[in-house]
mmCIF file of N, CA and C in Angstrom:
data_model
loop_
_atom_site.group_PDB
_atom_site.id
_atom_site.type_symbol
_atom_site.label_atom_id
_atom_site.label_comp_id
_atom_site.label_asym_id
_atom_site.label_seq_id
_atom_site.Cartn_x
_atom_site.Cartn_y
_atom_site.Cartn_z
ATOM 1 N N MET W 14 -5.393 -6.183 100.961
ATOM 2 C CA MET W 14 -6.826 -6.219 100.720
ATOM 3 C C MET W 14 -7.518 -6.105 102.069
ATOM 4 N N ALA W 15 -8.256 -5.051 102.287
ATOM 5 C CA ALA W 15 -8.932 -4.856 103.558
ATOM 6 C C ALA W 15 -10.133 -5.783 103.702
ATOM 7 N N ARG W 16 -10.832 -5.999 102.648
ATOM 8 C CA ARG W 16 -11.963 -6.931 102.672
ATOM 9 C C ARG W 16 -11.956 -7.719 101.380
ATOM 10 N N ILE W 17 -12.693 -8.782 101.368
ATOM 11 C CA ILE W 17 -12.768 -9.609 100.164
ATOM 12 C C ILE W 17 -13.973 -9.149 99.346
ATOM 13 N N ASP W 18 -13.743 -8.843 98.096
ATOM 14 C CA ASP W 18 -14.820 -8.463 97.184
ATOM 15 C C ASP W 18 -15.231 -9.725 96.422
ATOM 16 N N TYR W 19 -16.161 -10.459 97.006
ATOM 17 C CA TYR W 19 -16.566 -11.749 96.461
ATOM 18 C C TYR W 19 -17.101 -11.634 95.039
ATOM 19 N N TYR W 20 -17.942 -10.632 94.818
ATOM 20 C CA TYR W 20 -18.538 -10.477 93.496
ATOM 21 C C TYR W 20 -17.483 -10.146 92.440
ATOM 22 N N ALA W 21 -16.463 -9.380 92.819
ATOM 23 C CA ALA W 21 -15.381 -9.061 91.881
ATOM 24 C C ALA W 21 -14.629 -10.331 91.470
ATOM 25 N N ILE W 22 -14.481 -11.266 92.397
ATOM 26 C CA ILE W 22 -13.816 -12.533 92.070
ATOM 27 C C ILE W 22 -14.692 -13.331 91.108
ATOM 28 N N GLU W 23 -15.987 -13.364 91.369
ATOM 29 C CA GLU W 23 -16.904 -14.059 90.455
ATOM 30 C C GLU W 23 -16.867 -13.463 89.055
ATOM 31 N N THR W 24 -16.891 -12.137 88.978
ATOM 32 C CA THR W 24 -16.878 -11.512 87.659
ATOM 33 C C THR W 24 -15.525 -11.691 86.967
ATOM 34 N N GLU W 25 -14.458 -11.860 87.736
ATOM 35 C CA GLU W 25 -13.150 -12.139 87.136
ATOM 36 C C GLU W 25 -13.142 -13.527 86.501
ATOM 37 N N ILE W 26 -13.795 -14.478 87.141
ATOM 38 C CA ILE W 26 -13.932 -15.814 86.541
ATOM 39 C C ILE W 26 -14.646 -15.685 85.197
ATOM 40 N N LYS W 27 -15.728 -14.917 85.173
ATOM 41 C CA LYS W 27 -16.461 -14.698 83.916
ATOM 42 C C LYS W 27 -15.564 -14.032 82.872
ATOM 43 N N THR W 28 -14.791 -13.042 83.275
ATOM 44 C CA THR W 28 -13.884 -12.341 82.364
ATOM 45 C C THR W 28 -12.882 -13.314 81.743
ATOM 46 N N ILE W 29 -12.332 -14.192 82.562
ATOM 47 C CA ILE W 29 -11.362 -15.193 82.079
ATOM 48 C C ILE W 29 -12.026 -16.124 81.069
ATOM 49 N N LEU W 30 -13.230 -16.578 81.374
ATOM 50 C CA LEU W 30 -13.937 -17.486 80.471
ATOM 51 C C LEU W 30 -14.361 -16.772 79.195
ATOM 52 N N ASP W 31 -14.826 -15.533 79.313
ATOM 53 C CA ASP W 31 -15.206 -14.756 78.124
ATOM 54 C C ASP W 31 -14.027 -14.553 77.181
ATOM 55 N N ALA W 32 -12.834 -14.420 77.734
ATOM 56 C CA ALA W 32 -11.638 -14.159 76.923
ATOM 57 C C ALA W 32 -11.102 -15.411 76.240
ATOM 58 N N ASP W 33 -11.553 -16.587 76.639
ATOM 59 C CA ASP W 33 -11.056 -17.835 76.068
ATOM 60 C C ASP W 33 -11.723 -18.092 74.718
ATOM 61 N N SER W 34 -10.925 -18.163 73.672
ATOM 62 C CA SER W 34 -11.469 -18.301 72.312
ATOM 63 C C SER W 34 -12.223 -19.615 72.101
ATOM 64 N N THR W 35 -11.920 -20.650 72.875
ATOM 65 C CA THR W 35 -12.635 -21.920 72.706
ATOM 66 C C THR W 35 -14.063 -21.832 73.231
ATOM 67 N N LEU W 36 -14.371 -20.783 73.994
ATOM 68 C CA LEU W 36 -15.714 -20.621 74.561
ATOM 69 C C LEU W 36 -16.536 -19.563 73.827
ATOM 70 N N THR W 37 -16.064 -19.120 72.666
ATOM 71 C CA THR W 37 -16.808 -18.148 71.869
ATOM 72 C C THR W 37 -18.205 -18.693 71.573
ATOM 73 N N GLY W 38 -19.206 -17.873 71.789
ATOM 74 C CA GLY W 38 -20.586 -18.290 71.555
ATOM 75 C C GLY W 38 -21.251 -18.911 72.772
ATOM 76 N N THR W 39 -20.517 -19.050 73.861
ATOM 77 C CA THR W 39 -21.066 -19.615 75.095
ATOM 78 C C THR W 39 -21.634 -18.498 75.953
ATOM 79 N N LEU W 40 -22.850 -18.674 76.434
ATOM 80 C CA LEU W 40 -23.458 -17.722 77.351
ATOM 81 C C LEU W 40 -22.850 -17.960 78.730
ATOM 82 N N ILE W 41 -22.204 -16.937 79.289
ATOM 83 C CA ILE W 41 -21.562 -17.051 80.597
ATOM 84 C C ILE W 41 -22.175 -15.996 81.502
ATOM 85 N N THR W 42 -22.710 -16.433 82.649
ATOM 86 C CA THR W 42 -23.377 -15.517 83.567
ATOM 87 C C THR W 42 -22.825 -15.685 84.976
ATOM 88 N N VAL W 43 -23.088 -14.676 85.807
ATOM 89 C CA VAL W 43 -22.700 -14.698 87.217
ATOM 90 C C VAL W 43 -23.966 -14.586 88.051
ATOM 91 N N GLU W 44 -24.174 -15.559 88.922
ATOM 92 C CA GLU W 44 -25.322 -15.557 89.845
ATOM 93 C C GLU W 44 -26.649 -15.343 89.115
ATOM 94 N N ASP W 45 -26.852 -16.084 88.041
ATOM 95 C CA ASP W 45 -28.078 -15.967 87.258
ATOM 96 C C ASP W 45 -28.646 -17.364 87.046
ATOM 97 N N GLU W 46 -29.954 -17.470 86.887
ATOM 98 C CA GLU W 46 -30.570 -18.766 86.654
ATOM 99 C C GLU W 46 -30.607 -19.080 85.160
ATOM 100 N N LEU W 47 -30.638 -20.359 84.863
ATOM 101 C CA LEU W 47 -30.731 -20.800 83.473
ATOM 102 C C LEU W 47 -32.161 -21.197 83.165
ATOM 103 N N LEU W 48 -32.671 -20.684 82.070
ATOM 104 C CA LEU W 48 -33.939 -21.148 81.536
ATOM 105 C C LEU W 48 -33.574 -22.073 80.389
ATOM 106 N N PHE W 49 -33.829 -23.374 80.576
ATOM 107 C CA PHE W 49 -33.375 -24.363 79.606
ATOM 108 C C PHE W 49 -33.976 -24.152 78.234
ATOM 109 N N GLY W 50 -33.156 -24.378 77.248
ATOM 110 C CA GLY W 50 -33.578 -24.304 75.870
ATOM 111 C C GLY W 50 -32.371 -24.211 74.972
ATOM 112 N N ALA W 51 -32.554 -24.612 73.753
ATOM 113 C CA ALA W 51 -31.452 -24.627 72.792
ATOM 114 C C ALA W 51 -30.839 -23.243 72.624
ATOM 115 N N GLU W 52 -31.670 -22.207 72.673
ATOM 116 C CA GLU W 52 -31.166 -20.853 72.440
ATOM 117 C C GLU W 52 -30.328 -20.326 73.601
ATOM 118 N N ARG W 53 -30.377 -20.959 74.742
ATOM 119 C CA ARG W 53 -29.609 -20.499 75.918
ATOM 120 C C ARG W 53 -28.387 -21.374 76.199
ATOM 121 N N THR W 54 -28.090 -22.307 75.345
ATOM 122 C CA THR W 54 -26.921 -23.163 75.565
ATOM 123 C C THR W 54 -25.995 -23.063 74.362
ATOM 124 N N PRO W 55 -24.725 -23.320 74.534
ATOM 125 C CA PRO W 55 -24.091 -23.722 75.786
ATOM 126 C C PRO W 55 -24.120 -22.581 76.804
ATOM 127 N N TRP W 56 -24.263 -22.966 78.072
ATOM 128 C CA TRP W 56 -24.348 -22.000 79.155
ATOM 129 C C TRP W 56 -23.390 -22.387 80.260
ATOM 130 N N VAL W 57 -22.701 -21.371 80.806
ATOM 131 C CA VAL W 57 -21.843 -21.541 81.974
ATOM 132 C C VAL W 57 -22.304 -20.529 83.021
ATOM 133 N N GLY W 58 -22.632 -21.015 84.196
ATOM 134 C CA GLY W 58 -23.063 -20.152 85.291
ATOM 135 C C GLY W 58 -22.073 -20.213 86.443
ATOM 136 N N VAL W 59 -21.690 -19.061 86.948
ATOM 137 C CA VAL W 59 -20.728 -18.963 88.048
ATOM 138 C C VAL W 59 -21.476 -18.559 89.315
ATOM 139 N N PHE W 60 -21.303 -19.354 90.375
ATOM 140 C CA PHE W 60 -21.988 -19.114 91.638
ATOM 141 C C PHE W 60 -21.008 -19.261 92.800
ATOM 142 N N LEU W 61 -21.037 -18.328 93.748
ATOM 143 C CA LEU W 61 -20.270 -18.475 94.980
ATOM 144 C C LEU W 61 -21.130 -19.275 95.941
ATOM 145 N N GLU W 62 -20.610 -20.405 96.363
ATOM 146 C CA GLU W 62 -21.383 -21.334 97.182
ATOM 147 C C GLU W 62 -21.151 -21.145 98.677
ATOM 148 N N ARG W 63 -19.874 -20.965 99.063
ATOM 149 C CA ARG W 63 -19.571 -20.833 100.488
ATOM 150 C C ARG W 63 -18.143 -20.350 100.686
ATOM 151 N N ARG W 64 -17.802 -20.037 101.913
ATOM 152 C CA ARG W 64 -16.439 -19.717 102.296
ATOM 153 C C ARG W 64 -16.131 -20.424 103.596
ATOM 154 N N ASP W 65 -14.914 -20.872 103.725
ATOM 155 C CA ASP W 65 -14.478 -21.572 104.921
ATOM 156 C C ASP W 65 -13.180 -20.959 105.419
ATOM 157 N N ALA W 66 -13.120 -20.730 106.727
ATOM 158 C CA ALA W 66 -11.888 -20.272 107.356
ATOM 159 C C ALA W 66 -11.418 -21.409 108.258
ATOM 160 N N GLY W 67 -10.299 -22.006 107.915
ATOM 161 C CA GLY W 67 -9.769 -23.114 108.707
ATOM 162 C C GLY W 67 -8.987 -22.596 109.897
ATOM 163 N N ASP W 68 -8.023 -23.373 110.327
ATOM 164 C CA ASP W 68 -7.154 -22.949 111.421
ATOM 165 C C ASP W 68 -6.443 -21.666 111.027
ATOM 166 N N GLN W 69 -6.415 -20.713 111.927
ATOM 167 C CA GLN W 69 -5.793 -19.420 111.667
ATOM 168 C C GLN W 69 -4.481 -19.304 112.439
ATOM 169 N N SER W 70 -3.532 -18.577 111.884
ATOM 170 C CA SER W 70 -2.229 -18.380 112.519
ATOM 171 C C SER W 70 -2.341 -17.391 113.679
ATOM 172 N N LEU W 71 -1.214 -17.153 114.375
ATOM 173 C CA LEU W 71 -1.190 -16.202 115.481
ATOM 174 C C LEU W 71 -1.523 -14.785 115.046
ATOM 175 N N SER W 72 -1.450 -14.520 113.775
ATOM 176 C CA SER W 72 -1.778 -13.183 113.283
ATOM 177 C C SER W 72 -3.290 -12.990 113.155
ATOM 178 N N SER W 73 -4.044 -13.961 113.651
ATOM 179 C CA SER W 73 -5.498 -13.809 113.602
ATOM 180 C C SER W 73 -5.883 -12.494 114.276
ATOM 181 N N GLY W 74 -6.880 -11.883 113.795
ATOM 182 C CA GLY W 74 -7.242 -10.559 114.253
ATOM 183 C C GLY W 74 -6.668 -9.503 113.312
ATOM 184 N N GLN W 75 -5.616 -9.859 112.589
ATOM 185 C CA GLN W 75 -5.021 -8.967 111.598
ATOM 186 C C GLN W 75 -5.341 -9.437 110.181
ATOM 187 N N ARG W 76 -5.545 -10.736 110.048
ATOM 188 C CA ARG W 76 -5.885 -11.288 108.735
ATOM 189 C C ARG W 76 -6.638 -12.602 108.923
ATOM 190 N N THR W 77 -7.460 -12.893 107.958
ATOM 191 C CA THR W 77 -8.203 -14.151 107.941
ATOM 192 C C THR W 77 -8.101 -14.738 106.546
ATOM 193 N N ARG W 78 -7.735 -15.986 106.505
ATOM 194 C CA ARG W 78 -7.577 -16.686 105.227
ATOM 195 C C ARG W 78 -8.808 -17.550 104.985
ATOM 196 N N TYR W 79 -9.372 -17.416 103.806
ATOM 197 C CA TYR W 79 -10.570 -18.165 103.440
ATOM 198 C C TYR W 79 -10.317 -19.037 102.217
ATOM 199 N N ASN W 80 -10.999 -20.144 102.173
ATOM 200 C CA ASN W 80 -11.143 -20.921 100.949
ATOM 201 C C ASN W 80 -12.562 -20.665 100.456
ATOM 202 N N LEU W 81 -12.659 -20.041 99.291
ATOM 203 C CA LEU W 81 -13.954 -19.781 98.682
ATOM 204 C C LEU W 81 -14.319 -20.952 97.794
ATOM 205 N N ARG W 82 -15.562 -21.358 97.837
ATOM 206 C CA ARG W 82 -16.032 -22.479 97.017
ATOM 207 C C ARG W 82 -17.019 -21.949 95.989
ATOM 208 N N PHE W 83 -16.606 -22.032 94.728
ATOM 209 C CA PHE W 83 -17.458 -21.632 93.617
ATOM 210 C C PHE W 83 -18.017 -22.875 92.947
ATOM 211 N N SER W 84 -19.260 -22.803 92.561
ATOM 212 C CA SER W 84 -19.899 -23.848 91.780
ATOM 213 C C SER W 84 -20.099 -23.276 90.381
ATOM 214 N N ILE W 85 -19.416 -23.875 89.413
ATOM 215 C CA ILE W 85 -19.497 -23.402 88.038
ATOM 216 C C ILE W 85 -20.229 -24.476 87.236
ATOM 217 N N TRP W 86 -21.417 -24.124 86.772
ATOM 218 C CA TRP W 86 -22.254 -25.089 86.052
ATOM 219 C C TRP W 86 -22.130 -24.904 84.552
ATOM 220 N N CYS W 87 -21.967 -26.015 83.868
ATOM 221 C CA CYS W 87 -21.872 -26.047 82.404
ATOM 222 C C CYS W 87 -23.029 -26.887 81.882
ATOM 223 N N TRP W 88 -23.908 -26.276 81.096
ATOM 224 C CA TRP W 88 -25.087 -26.973 80.590
ATOM 225 C C TRP W 88 -25.118 -26.967 79.070
ATOM 226 N N GLU W 89 -25.553 -28.090 78.532
ATOM 227 C CA GLU W 89 -25.751 -28.249 77.090
ATOM 228 C C GLU W 89 -27.129 -28.846 76.839
ATOM 229 N N TYR W 90 -27.631 -28.617 75.641
ATOM 230 C CA TYR W 90 -28.961 -29.060 75.230
ATOM 231 C C TYR W 90 -28.838 -29.735 73.875
ATOM 232 N N SER W 91 -29.591 -30.804 73.677
ATOM 233 C CA SER W 91 -29.619 -31.470 72.376
ATOM 234 C C SER W 91 -31.030 -31.960 72.088
ATOM 235 N N LEU W 92 -31.466 -31.758 70.862
ATOM 236 C CA LEU W 92 -32.734 -32.332 70.415
ATOM 237 C C LEU W 92 -32.545 -33.789 69.991
ATOM 238 N N GLU W 93 -31.295 -34.156 69.698
ATOM 239 C CA GLU W 93 -30.972 -35.473 69.140
ATOM 240 C C GLU W 93 -31.114 -36.613 70.151
ATOM 241 N N SER W 94 -30.382 -36.521 71.266
ATOM 242 C CA SER W 94 -30.390 -37.614 72.251
ATOM 243 C C SER W 94 -29.695 -37.166 73.530
ATOM 244 N N ILE W 95 -29.905 -37.948 74.565
ATOM 245 C CA ILE W 95 -29.221 -37.642 75.821
ATOM 246 C C ILE W 95 -27.718 -37.864 75.685
ATOM 247 N N SER W 96 -27.318 -38.868 74.908
ATOM 248 C CA SER W 96 -25.883 -39.110 74.735
ATOM 249 C C SER W 96 -25.215 -37.945 74.004
ATOM 250 N N LYS W 97 -25.918 -37.310 73.067
ATOM 251 C CA LYS W 97 -25.367 -36.151 72.376
ATOM 252 C C LYS W 97 -25.223 -34.976 73.350
ATOM 253 N N ALA W 98 -26.217 -34.769 74.204
ATOM 254 C CA ALA W 98 -26.143 -33.703 75.207
ATOM 255 C C ALA W 98 -24.964 -33.942 76.151
ATOM 256 N N ILE W 99 -24.733 -35.189 76.526
ATOM 257 C CA ILE W 99 -23.612 -35.537 77.409
ATOM 258 C C ILE W 99 -22.273 -35.278 76.719
ATOM 259 N N GLN W 100 -22.165 -35.624 75.446
ATOM 260 C CA GLN W 100 -20.917 -35.373 74.701
ATOM 261 C C GLN W 100 -20.643 -33.872 74.602
ATOM 262 N N LEU W 101 -21.685 -33.092 74.338
ATOM 263 C CA LEU W 101 -21.530 -31.637 74.275
ATOM 264 C C LEU W 101 -21.117 -31.074 75.638
ATOM 265 N N ARG W 102 -21.744 -31.599 76.691
ATOM 266 C CA ARG W 102 -21.404 -31.172 78.050
ATOM 267 C C ARG W 102 -19.946 -31.460 78.373
ATOM 268 N N ASP W 103 -19.497 -32.670 78.035
ATOM 269 C CA ASP W 103 -18.110 -33.052 78.319
ATOM 270 C C ASP W 103 -17.126 -32.122 77.626
ATOM 271 N N ASP W 104 -17.425 -31.748 76.390
ATOM 272 C CA ASP W 104 -16.569 -30.828 75.649
ATOM 273 C C ASP W 104 -16.545 -29.460 76.327
ATOM 274 N N LEU W 105 -17.708 -28.967 76.716
ATOM 275 C CA LEU W 105 -17.802 -27.676 77.387
ATOM 276 C C LEU W 105 -17.069 -27.704 78.725
ATOM 277 N N LEU W 106 -17.269 -28.762 79.505
ATOM 278 C CA LEU W 106 -16.560 -28.901 80.792
ATOM 279 C C LEU W 106 -15.050 -28.812 80.601
ATOM 280 N N GLY W 107 -14.545 -29.532 79.624
ATOM 281 C CA GLY W 107 -13.111 -29.536 79.362
ATOM 282 C C GLY W 107 -12.580 -28.154 79.006
ATOM 283 N N LYS W 108 -13.318 -27.426 78.185
ATOM 284 C CA LYS W 108 -12.889 -26.082 77.796
ATOM 285 C C LYS W 108 -12.841 -25.142 79.005
ATOM 286 N N VAL W 109 -13.851 -25.218 79.846
ATOM 287 C CA VAL W 109 -13.892 -24.361 81.030
ATOM 288 C C VAL W 109 -12.769 -24.737 81.998
ATOM 289 N N GLU W 110 -12.569 -26.020 82.218
ATOM 290 C CA GLU W 110 -11.503 -26.467 83.132
ATOM 291 C C GLU W 110 -10.133 -26.005 82.649
ATOM 292 N N VAL W 111 -9.858 -26.153 81.365
ATOM 293 C CA VAL W 111 -8.564 -25.728 80.816
ATOM 294 C C VAL W 111 -8.378 -24.219 80.970
ATOM 295 N N ALA W 112 -9.427 -23.442 80.721
ATOM 296 C CA ALA W 112 -9.336 -21.989 80.876
ATOM 297 C C ALA W 112 -9.028 -21.611 82.326
ATOM 298 N N LEU W 113 -9.661 -22.292 83.274
ATOM 299 C CA LEU W 113 -9.422 -22.000 84.687
ATOM 300 C C LEU W 113 -8.036 -22.462 85.132
ATOM 301 N N MET W 114 -7.589 -23.605 84.637
ATOM 302 C CA MET W 114 -6.263 -24.105 85.011
ATOM 303 C C MET W 114 -5.157 -23.193 84.498
ATOM 304 N N GLY W 115 -5.424 -22.463 83.436
ATOM 305 C CA GLY W 115 -4.431 -21.563 82.865
ATOM 306 C C GLY W 115 -4.292 -20.251 83.611
ATOM 307 N N ASN W 116 -5.115 -20.034 84.635
ATOM 308 C CA ASN W 116 -5.067 -18.764 85.363
ATOM 309 C C ASN W 116 -5.387 -19.025 86.832
ATOM 310 N N ARG W 117 -4.448 -19.652 87.531
ATOM 311 C CA ARG W 117 -4.674 -20.099 88.915
ATOM 312 C C ARG W 117 -4.893 -18.979 89.922
ATOM 313 N N THR W 118 -4.446 -17.741 89.621
ATOM 314 C CA THR W 118 -4.667 -16.627 90.556
ATOM 315 C C THR W 118 -5.861 -15.765 90.148
ATOM 316 N N LEU W 119 -6.561 -16.173 89.119
ATOM 317 C CA LEU W 119 -7.714 -15.419 88.613
ATOM 318 C C LEU W 119 -7.325 -13.947 88.421
ATOM 319 N N ASN W 120 -6.238 -13.777 87.648
ATOM 320 C CA ASN W 120 -5.698 -12.438 87.348
ATOM 321 C C ASN W 120 -5.379 -11.637 88.607
ATOM 322 N N GLY W 121 -4.817 -12.331 89.613
ATOM 323 C CA GLY W 121 -4.376 -11.668 90.837
ATOM 324 C C GLY W 121 -5.460 -11.416 91.868
ATOM 325 N N LYS W 122 -6.676 -11.896 91.618
ATOM 326 C CA LYS W 122 -7.773 -11.687 92.575
ATOM 327 C C LYS W 122 -7.683 -12.621 93.781
ATOM 328 N N VAL W 123 -6.979 -13.766 93.629
ATOM 329 C CA VAL W 123 -6.827 -14.734 94.714
ATOM 330 C C VAL W 123 -5.368 -15.202 94.759
ATOM 331 N N SER W 124 -4.981 -15.817 95.875
ATOM 332 C CA SER W 124 -3.606 -16.323 95.994
ATOM 333 C C SER W 124 -3.369 -17.501 95.064
ATOM 334 N N THR W 125 -4.296 -18.420 95.064
ATOM 335 C CA THR W 125 -4.241 -19.590 94.184
ATOM 336 C C THR W 125 -5.633 -20.200 94.109
ATOM 337 N N SER W 126 -5.820 -21.094 93.175
ATOM 338 C CA SER W 126 -7.097 -21.806 93.068
ATOM 339 C C SER W 126 -6.840 -23.202 92.534
ATOM 340 N N TRP W 127 -7.810 -24.080 92.745
ATOM 341 C CA TRP W 127 -7.715 -25.441 92.238
ATOM 342 C C TRP W 127 -9.122 -25.980 92.006
ATOM 343 N N LEU W 128 -9.177 -27.053 91.238
ATOM 344 C CA LEU W 128 -10.459 -27.663 90.879
ATOM 345 C C LEU W 128 -10.712 -28.897 91.721
ATOM 346 N N GLU W 129 -11.958 -29.082 92.079
ATOM 347 C CA GLU W 129 -12.417 -30.301 92.743
ATOM 348 C C GLU W 129 -13.664 -30.763 92.011
ATOM 349 N N GLY W 130 -13.996 -32.003 92.039
ATOM 350 C CA GLY W 130 -15.101 -32.663 91.357
ATOM 351 C C GLY W 130 -16.348 -31.863 91.045
ATOM 352 N N GLY W 131 -17.499 -32.494 91.138
ATOM 353 C CA GLY W 131 -18.783 -31.864 90.861
ATOM 354 C C GLY W 131 -19.792 -32.872 90.341
ATOM 355 N N ASP W 132 -21.046 -32.479 90.351
ATOM 356 C CA ASP W 132 -22.143 -33.328 89.898
ATOM 357 C C ASP W 132 -22.272 -33.306 88.376
ATOM 358 N N LEU W 133 -22.907 -34.352 87.829
ATOM 359 C CA LEU W 133 -23.083 -34.487 86.376
ATOM 360 C C LEU W 133 -24.500 -34.982 86.055
ATOM 361 N N PRO W 134 -25.526 -34.147 86.269
ATOM 362 C CA PRO W 134 -26.896 -34.594 85.975
ATOM 363 C C PRO W 134 -27.245 -34.491 84.488
ATOM 364 N N SER W 135 -28.117 -35.365 84.037
ATOM 365 C CA SER W 135 -28.638 -35.338 82.667
ATOM 366 C C SER W 135 -30.091 -35.775 82.708
ATOM 367 N N ALA W 136 -30.904 -35.247 81.772
ATOM 368 C CA ALA W 136 -32.325 -35.609 81.773
ATOM 369 C C ALA W 136 -32.998 -35.171 80.484
ATOM 370 N N ARG W 137 -34.169 -35.735 80.249
ATOM 371 C CA ARG W 137 -35.048 -35.255 79.186
ATOM 372 C C ARG W 137 -35.757 -34.015 79.720
ATOM 373 N N VAL W 138 -35.929 -33.006 78.877
ATOM 374 C CA VAL W 138 -36.657 -31.805 79.267
ATOM 375 C C VAL W 138 -38.145 -32.109 79.113
ATOM 376 N N PRO W 139 -38.903 -32.105 80.203
ATOM 377 C CA PRO W 139 -40.305 -32.534 80.150
ATOM 378 C C PRO W 139 -41.180 -31.758 79.166
ATOM 379 N N GLU W 140 -40.956 -30.461 79.017
ATOM 380 C CA GLU W 140 -41.814 -29.634 78.168
ATOM 381 C C GLU W 140 -41.445 -29.694 76.696
ATOM 382 N N SER W 141 -40.398 -30.430 76.339
ATOM 383 C CA SER W 141 -39.962 -30.454 74.946
ATOM 384 C C SER W 141 -39.481 -31.852 74.568
ATOM 385 N N ASN W 142 -38.985 -31.978 73.368
ATOM 386 C CA ASN W 142 -38.414 -33.248 72.929
ATOM 387 C C ASN W 142 -36.904 -33.270 73.120
ATOM 388 N N GLY W 143 -36.374 -32.295 73.861
ATOM 389 C CA GLY W 143 -34.931 -32.174 74.005
ATOM 390 C C GLY W 143 -34.381 -32.837 75.255
ATOM 391 N N PHE W 144 -33.058 -32.806 75.319
ATOM 392 C CA PHE W 144 -32.318 -33.402 76.432
ATOM 393 C C PHE W 144 -31.298 -32.388 76.937
ATOM 394 N N VAL W 145 -31.042 -32.402 78.235
ATOM 395 C CA VAL W 145 -30.036 -31.520 78.825
ATOM 396 C C VAL W 145 -29.024 -32.354 79.598
ATOM 397 N N SER W 146 -27.827 -31.830 79.655
ATOM 398 C CA SER W 146 -26.785 -32.455 80.453
ATOM 399 C C SER W 146 -25.946 -31.344 81.066
ATOM 400 N N GLY W 147 -25.731 -31.453 82.363
ATOM 401 C CA GLY W 147 -24.977 -30.434 83.080
ATOM 402 C C GLY W 147 -23.772 -31.032 83.762
ATOM 403 N N GLY W 148 -22.777 -30.211 83.937
ATOM 404 C CA GLY W 148 -21.585 -30.609 84.656
ATOM 405 C C GLY W 148 -21.177 -29.497 85.595
ATOM 406 N N GLU W 149 -20.924 -29.860 86.832
ATOM 407 C CA GLU W 149 -20.510 -28.888 87.831
ATOM 408 C C GLU W 149 -18.998 -28.955 88.011
ATOM 409 N N ILE W 150 -18.382 -27.798 88.032
ATOM 410 C CA ILE W 150 -16.965 -27.686 88.354
ATOM 411 C C ILE W 150 -16.880 -26.948 89.681
ATOM 412 N N ILE W 151 -16.269 -27.585 90.668
ATOM 413 C CA ILE W 151 -16.030 -26.924 91.940
ATOM 414 C C ILE W 151 -14.661 -26.258 91.852
ATOM 415 N N LEU W 152 -14.633 -24.943 92.029
ATOM 416 C CA LEU W 152 -13.394 -24.171 92.034
ATOM 417 C C LEU W 152 -13.185 -23.658 93.452
ATOM 418 N N ILE W 153 -12.053 -24.012 94.048
ATOM 419 C CA ILE W 153 -11.688 -23.522 95.369
ATOM 420 C C ILE W 153 -10.631 -22.440 95.184
ATOM 421 N N ALA W 154 -10.845 -21.297 95.814
ATOM 422 C CA ALA W 154 -9.899 -20.185 95.705
ATOM 423 C C ALA W 154 -9.443 -19.764 97.087
ATOM 424 N N ASP W 155 -8.137 -19.645 97.261
ATOM 425 C CA ASP W 155 -7.526 -19.227 98.517
ATOM 426 C C ASP W 155 -7.362 -17.715 98.492
ATOM 427 N N VAL W 156 -7.919 -17.040 99.494
ATOM 428 C CA VAL W 156 -7.865 -15.577 99.533
ATOM 429 C C VAL W 156 -7.722 -15.133 100.994
ATOM 430 N N THR W 157 -7.076 -13.996 101.203
ATOM 431 C CA THR W 157 -6.845 -13.496 102.553
ATOM 432 C C THR W 157 -7.391 -12.083 102.695
ATOM 433 N N ALA W 158 -8.136 -11.867 103.785
ATOM 434 C CA ALA W 158 -8.614 -10.535 104.141
ATOM 435 C C ALA W 158 -7.708 -10.021 105.263
ATOM 436 N N THR W 159 -7.350 -8.749 105.199
ATOM 437 C CA THR W 159 -6.501 -8.161 106.231
ATOM 438 C C THR W 159 -7.165 -6.909 106.815
ATOM 439 N N THR W 160 -6.665 -6.469 107.952
ATOM 440 C CA THR W 160 -7.218 -5.252 108.576
ATOM 441 C C THR W 160 -6.611 -3.998 107.999
ATOM 442 N N GLY W 161 -5.572 -4.144 107.204
ATOM 443 C CA GLY W 161 -4.922 -2.934 106.721
ATOM 444 C C GLY W 161 -4.692 -2.848 105.273
#
């Protein structure tokens, strides 16, 4: 790989999630904003947050290894209660995590990947009688760029 195609990796995450039958009916987007509302949830948004290059081997100058940090947001909406929105969010988070754990190389786009924590905000939607709950999944992907 001469260069890293970051957007291709993001869209591969979406492809993996779209193919998972437990996520049928879930709106999955890449680098898009969510407009809260019942009609837009469940929603999963994939965002590339940063890249880090740690200590490099003597082959530096020929290749650079990066850890890419993706923020994958899972949002649910409920008119019933905040606890219902949280339960829906937890279910959605679990489905997304299982789908990602089942494909650690993201169909060969990265060397490996793993999950790390994330935020879990919940709130009443001010403009409506509804409630939202979100869960962030941090996905770290190991990838190498080479000169040749």
